[in-house]
Coordinates of C-alpha atoms in Angstrom, one line a residue:
M210 CA 76.7 115.8 71.9
I211 CA 73.9 116.1 74.2
R212 CA 76.4 118.9 76.2
F213 CA 76.5 121.0 72.9
V214 CA 72.9 120.9 72.7
L215 CA 72.0 121.4 75.9
T216 CA 74.2 124.5 76.0
L217 CA 73.1 125.9 72.7
A218 CA 69.4 125.5 74.1
L219 CA 70.7 127.4 77.4
S220 CA 72.1 130.3 75.0
L221 CA 69.0 130.7 73.2
A222 CA 66.6 130.6 76.0
A223 CA 65.7 134.2 76.4
V224 CA 65.0 134.4 72.2
S225 CA 61.4 134.8 72.4
A226 CA 61.5 137.5 75.6
Q227 CA 63.4 139.4 73.3
A228 CA 62.3 138.4 69.6
Q229 CA 62.1 141.8 67.9
V230 CA 59.2 141.4 66.2
A231 CA 56.4 144.9 66.0
T232 CA 53.3 144.4 66.5
F233 CA 50.0 146.7 64.6
S234 CA 46.8 146.7 64.3
A235 CA 45.3 143.8 62.2
D236 CA 43.2 146.3 60.0
D237 CA 46.6 147.5 58.6
Y238 CA 47.4 143.8 57.3
G239 CA 47.9 144.6 53.6
K240 CA 48.9 148.2 53.8
T241 CA 52.2 149.9 52.9
D242 CA 52.7 152.6 55.5
L243 CA 52.2 151.4 59.1
V244 CA 51.7 153.6 62.2
F245 CA 53.9 152.5 65.2
L246 CA 52.2 154.1 68.4
E247 CA 55.0 153.3 70.7
S248 CA 58.9 153.0 70.0
T249 CA 60.3 150.3 72.4
G250 CA 63.9 149.3 73.0
N251 CA 67.4 150.3 73.6
A252 CA 68.2 152.3 70.3
S253 CA 64.6 154.3 70.1
A254 CA 65.6 157.6 71.8
Y255 CA 69.3 157.5 70.6
I256 CA 68.4 156.9 66.9
A257 CA 66.0 159.5 67.1
A258 CA 68.7 161.9 68.7
Q259 CA 71.3 161.3 66.0
D260 CA 68.9 161.4 63.2
G261 CA 70.8 159.0 61.2
A262 CA 72.1 156.2 62.9
F263 CA 69.8 154.0 60.6
E264 CA 71.0 155.1 56.9
P265 CA 67.7 155.0 54.6
I266 CA 68.5 152.8 51.7
R267 CA 66.8 155.2 49.4
E268 CA 69.7 157.8 49.6
L269 CA 72.4 155.3 48.2
P270 CA 72.5 156.0 44.4
A271 CA 70.4 153.0 41.9
D272 CA 73.8 151.4 41.2
D273 CA 75.1 150.8 44.4
P274 CA 76.1 147.0 45.3
I275 CA 74.5 148.0 48.6
R276 CA 70.9 149.1 47.2
R277 CA 71.4 146.1 44.8
L278 CA 71.8 143.6 47.4
A279 CA 68.5 145.1 49.3
Q280 CA 66.3 144.9 46.9
A281 CA 65.9 141.0 48.2
I282 CA 65.4 142.1 51.5
G283 CA 61.7 142.2 52.4
R284 CA 59.3 143.4 55.2
V285 CA 57.5 140.3 56.2
D286 CA 54.0 141.1 57.2
L287 CA 51.9 138.4 59.2
L288 CA 48.3 138.3 60.2
E289 CA 48.0 136.2 63.4
Q290 CA 45.6 135.4 65.8
N291 CA 46.6 136.6 69.4
D292 CA 45.8 135.1 73.1
R293 CA 43.1 137.7 73.7
G294 CA 41.0 136.0 70.6
G295 CA 41.6 139.0 68.5
R296 CA 43.8 139.7 65.4
D297 CA 47.4 141.5 65.2
L298 CA 49.7 142.5 62.5
V299 CA 53.2 141.5 63.2
T300 CA 56.2 142.6 61.0
C301 CA 59.6 141.0 60.9
T302 CA 62.1 141.0 57.9
G303 CA 62.8 138.6 55.5
A304 CA 65.2 137.8 52.3
I305 CA 64.2 136.2 49.2
L306 CA 66.8 133.0 48.1
P307 CA 66.8 131.9 44.9
G308 CA 64.0 129.6 43.7
G309 CA 61.0 131.4 45.5
W310 CA 62.1 130.4 48.8
V311 CA 62.4 133.1 51.8
L312 CA 64.4 132.9 54.9
T313 CA 63.2 134.6 58.2
N314 CA 63.2 133.7 62.0
H315 CA 61.1 130.6 63.2
H316 CA 59.3 133.1 66.0
C317 CA 58.0 135.0 62.8
I318 CA 57.0 132.0 61.0
P319 CA 56.8 128.6 63.3
E320 CA 56.2 125.1 62.3
D321 CA 52.6 125.4 64.1
G322 CA 52.2 128.8 61.7
P323 CA 48.7 127.3 60.4
H324 CA 47.2 127.3 64.0
R325 CA 48.3 131.1 64.7
L326 CA 48.6 133.0 61.4
L327 CA 46.2 133.9 59.1
A328 CA 48.3 135.1 56.4
A329 CA 51.8 136.0 55.6
S330 CA 53.2 138.4 52.7
I331 CA 56.6 140.1 52.0
L332 CA 56.8 143.7 50.8
T333 CA 59.5 144.9 48.7
G334 CA 60.7 148.0 47.3
Y335 CA 59.6 150.2 50.3
L336 CA 62.2 152.3 50.6
L337 CA 60.0 155.7 51.3
Q338 CA 56.6 156.3 52.9
G339 CA 54.0 156.4 50.3
A340 CA 55.7 154.8 47.8
K341 CA 53.2 153.3 44.9
D342 CA 56.4 151.0 43.2
T343 CA 56.1 148.3 46.0
Q344 CA 55.7 145.0 45.2
R345 CA 54.1 142.5 47.8
Y346 CA 54.3 138.7 47.3
T347 CA 51.9 136.1 49.4
L348 CA 53.7 133.7 51.5
S349 CA 53.0 129.8 52.7
I350 CA 52.5 130.1 56.6
D351 CA 53.7 126.4 57.2
P352 CA 57.5 126.4 56.8
A353 CA 59.4 123.5 54.3
D354 CA 62.1 123.8 57.0
W355 CA 62.3 125.2 60.5
H356 CA 64.4 125.0 63.4
S357 CA 63.2 126.4 66.8
V358 CA 66.7 126.8 68.6
L359 CA 68.5 128.3 65.2
D360 CA 65.6 130.3 65.4
F361 CA 65.1 130.0 61.4
S362 CA 62.1 129.2 58.7
L363 CA 62.2 128.6 55.2
V364 CA 58.7 129.4 53.5
R365 CA 57.7 129.4 49.9
M366 CA 56.3 132.2 47.7
I367 CA 53.0 131.8 46.5
D368 CA 53.7 134.4 43.7
L369 CA 57.2 134.3 42.1
P370 CA 59.3 137.6 41.6
Q371 CA 60.2 138.1 38.3
D372 CA 62.8 141.2 38.5
I373 CA 64.4 140.6 42.1
L374 CA 67.9 139.6 41.9
P375 CA 67.9 136.7 44.9
L376 CA 70.1 136.7 47.9
L377 CA 72.9 134.0 47.4
I378 CA 73.9 132.7 51.3
E379 CA 77.4 131.6 51.5
D380 CA 79.4 129.8 54.4
V381 CA 81.7 132.9 55.5
T382 CA 83.4 132.8 58.7
V383 CA 83.3 135.8 60.8
D384 CA 85.8 136.7 63.1
P385 CA 85.7 138.6 66.5
G386 CA 85.4 142.1 66.1
D387 CA 84.7 142.1 62.3
P388 CA 82.5 145.1 60.9
L389 CA 79.1 143.9 60.1
M390 CA 75.8 145.8 58.4
V391 CA 72.3 144.6 58.3
I392 CA 69.6 145.6 56.2
H393 CA 66.1 145.6 58.1
H394 CA 62.6 147.3 58.4
P395 CA 62.5 148.5 62.3
L396 CA 58.9 149.0 63.4
G397 CA 58.1 148.2 59.9
R398 CA 59.6 151.3 58.6
P399 CA 61.1 152.1 55.3
Q400 CA 63.8 149.8 54.6
V401 CA 67.4 151.2 56.5
M402 CA 70.9 149.7 56.8
T403 CA 72.7 150.0 60.2
R404 CA 76.4 150.7 60.0
F405 CA 77.2 153.0 62.6
R406 CA 79.3 151.1 65.2
C407 CA 78.1 147.6 64.0
F408 CA 80.6 144.9 64.7
A409 CA 80.8 141.2 65.8
L410 CA 81.4 141.5 69.4
R411 CA 84.8 140.3 70.2
E412 CA 83.9 138.1 73.1
Q413 CA 82.2 135.1 71.3
D414 CA 80.9 131.8 72.4
S415 CA 82.3 128.8 70.5
G416 CA 78.6 127.4 68.7
P417 CA 75.9 128.5 66.3
I418 CA 75.3 132.4 67.7
L419 CA 77.1 135.6 66.5
R420 CA 77.1 138.3 69.2
H421 CA 77.0 141.7 67.4
R422 CA 76.7 145.5 68.5
C423 CA 74.4 146.6 65.9
D424 CA 71.5 148.7 66.4
T425 CA 68.1 147.0 65.8
Q426 CA 64.5 147.6 66.6
P427 CA 61.2 145.7 66.6
G428 CA 60.4 144.6 63.4
S429 CA 64.2 143.7 62.6
S430 CA 63.9 139.8 63.2
G431 CA 64.7 137.9 60.4
S432 CA 67.2 140.2 58.9
I433 CA 70.5 139.4 57.5
L434 CA 73.9 140.7 58.7
F435 CA 76.5 140.9 55.8
D436 CA 80.2 141.6 56.5
R437 CA 82.8 143.8 54.9
E438 CA 82.7 142.4 51.4
L439 CA 79.0 142.5 51.6
H440 CA 78.6 138.3 52.0
P441 CA 75.4 137.2 54.3
V442 CA 76.8 135.8 57.4
A443 CA 74.0 135.6 60.1
L444 CA 70.4 135.9 60.7
H445 CA 69.4 138.3 63.6
H446 CA 66.7 137.1 66.1
S447 CA 66.9 139.1 69.2
G448 CA 67.9 142.1 71.0
G449 CA 69.9 142.4 74.2
M450 CA 71.7 145.8 74.0
T451 CA 71.5 148.3 76.6
A452 CA 72.2 151.8 76.4
N453 CA 74.7 151.8 79.4
D454 CA 76.6 148.7 78.9
D455 CA 79.2 148.2 76.0
H456 CA 79.4 144.4 76.9
S457 CA 75.8 143.9 75.9
F458 CA 74.9 142.6 72.6
N459 CA 72.6 141.5 70.1
K460 CA 71.9 137.6 69.0
S461 CA 71.8 136.3 65.4
T462 CA 72.7 133.0 64.1
R463 CA 75.6 132.2 61.9
L464 CA 74.5 131.1 58.5
S465 CA 76.9 128.6 58.5
A466 CA 75.0 126.8 61.1
I467 CA 72.1 126.9 59.5
L468 CA 73.4 125.6 56.3
A469 CA 75.1 122.7 58.1
Q470 CA 71.4 122.2 59.8
S471 CA 69.3 122.3 56.6
D472 CA 69.2 120.4 53.7
L473 CA 66.9 122.4 52.0
L474 CA 69.0 125.7 52.4
R475 CA 72.1 123.8 51.1
E476 CA 70.0 122.7 48.0
I477 CA 68.6 126.4 47.7
T478 CA 72.3 127.5 47.9
G479 CA 73.3 124.7 45.0
A480 CA 70.6 126.0 42.7
A481 CA 72.0 129.5 43.2
P482 CA 72.3 131.0 39.5
S483 CA 75.9 131.8 38.5
A484 CA 75.7 134.2 35.7
P485 CA 75.1 137.9 35.6
P486 CA 71.3 139.6 35.2
A487 CA 69.6 139.7 31.7
T488 CA 69.9 143.4 31.7
P489 CA 73.5 144.5 30.5
P490 CA 75.1 146.8 33.3
A491 CA 74.4 150.4 32.0
D492 CA 78.3 151.6 33.5
P493 CA 80.5 148.7 33.3
A494 CA 82.6 150.6 35.6
T495 CA 80.3 150.7 38.5
D496 CA 77.1 148.1 37.8
L497 CA 79.1 144.6 39.1
P498 CA 78.2 141.4 37.4
L499 CA 76.2 139.1 39.3
E500 CA 79.5 136.9 40.6
S501 CA 81.2 140.2 42.1
R502 CA 78.0 141.9 43.4
H503 CA 78.9 141.4 47.0
A504 CA 82.1 143.4 46.4
P505 CA 81.9 147.3 46.9
P506 CA 84.1 149.5 44.6
P507 CA 87.2 150.7 46.5
G508 CA 86.4 153.3 49.2
T509 CA 82.7 152.6 49.4
G510 CA 82.1 149.5 51.2
L511 CA 82.7 148.2 54.7
G512 CA 86.6 147.8 54.1
S513 CA 89.1 148.3 57.0
G514 CA 89.8 151.6 57.9
G515 CA 88.2 155.0 56.9
V516 CA 84.8 154.9 56.7
T517 CA 84.5 151.8 58.8
D518 CA 86.4 153.4 61.9
L519 CA 84.2 156.5 61.8
L520 CA 81.2 154.3 61.7
R521 CA 82.2 152.1 64.5
G522 CA 83.4 155.5 66.4
N523 CA 87.1 154.4 66.3

């Protein structure tokens, strides 16, 4: 056990240095549209040149399973005291779970949050700059459960959403080479997904860390990785990919490891609703019930071959 903990700690030692938070002026806290003055990270120039490796969620049809899933993913805004005696706005990404809980990274909302954080909220429905139909929910700055090594925090929503289908966390295995997708708010911008060459690295260590090749940027910390069937499988927490090294990777924590660690997350998972949403499907052929919402229609998801191979550059 001691050896496992030591190995785990060493494997995550660089998390804080590579943590992907985005920092803005404290005066922008509470605003929907944020202006990022400088873009950093290995993906920035490539993404700009390709104009589309980050796919906007807003371009998906309203009844698309991915867009419906993305409703539970939001931008986490944190007003914090900095080391210079001033204040900053820091953004991450988070997921709304059943019962009014939000899962994000520990380095976004740490256990000593009340000593550093002044305010926290999650912004949902932010799909387009200038959008007027977003919703902002206040978050507790004192996590009810957390783990600094696994890099997760579970925090309460002060005001509960009425119209958001929460994300259901499951214990799902991810194999090396499996295709993945991440939904996030890089640089605090409107919600996007990464599918282009996004997959679990073929060289994995045993343990809770899932190495992946999904492009992210500052602000992506706390985002959820999904498998080909749209099951949530990992919590992204740090970068590490470099432009000229195909063996470099970003890091996430397997949700199975967080479930094993967190009594609270297991309790939240057990309390998850099992019935479809109250609103009846508009089109039974395309609008999936709750228990099937993770599975995309044939030919539209992340299944093997076809679109997946194209997105991965095969």
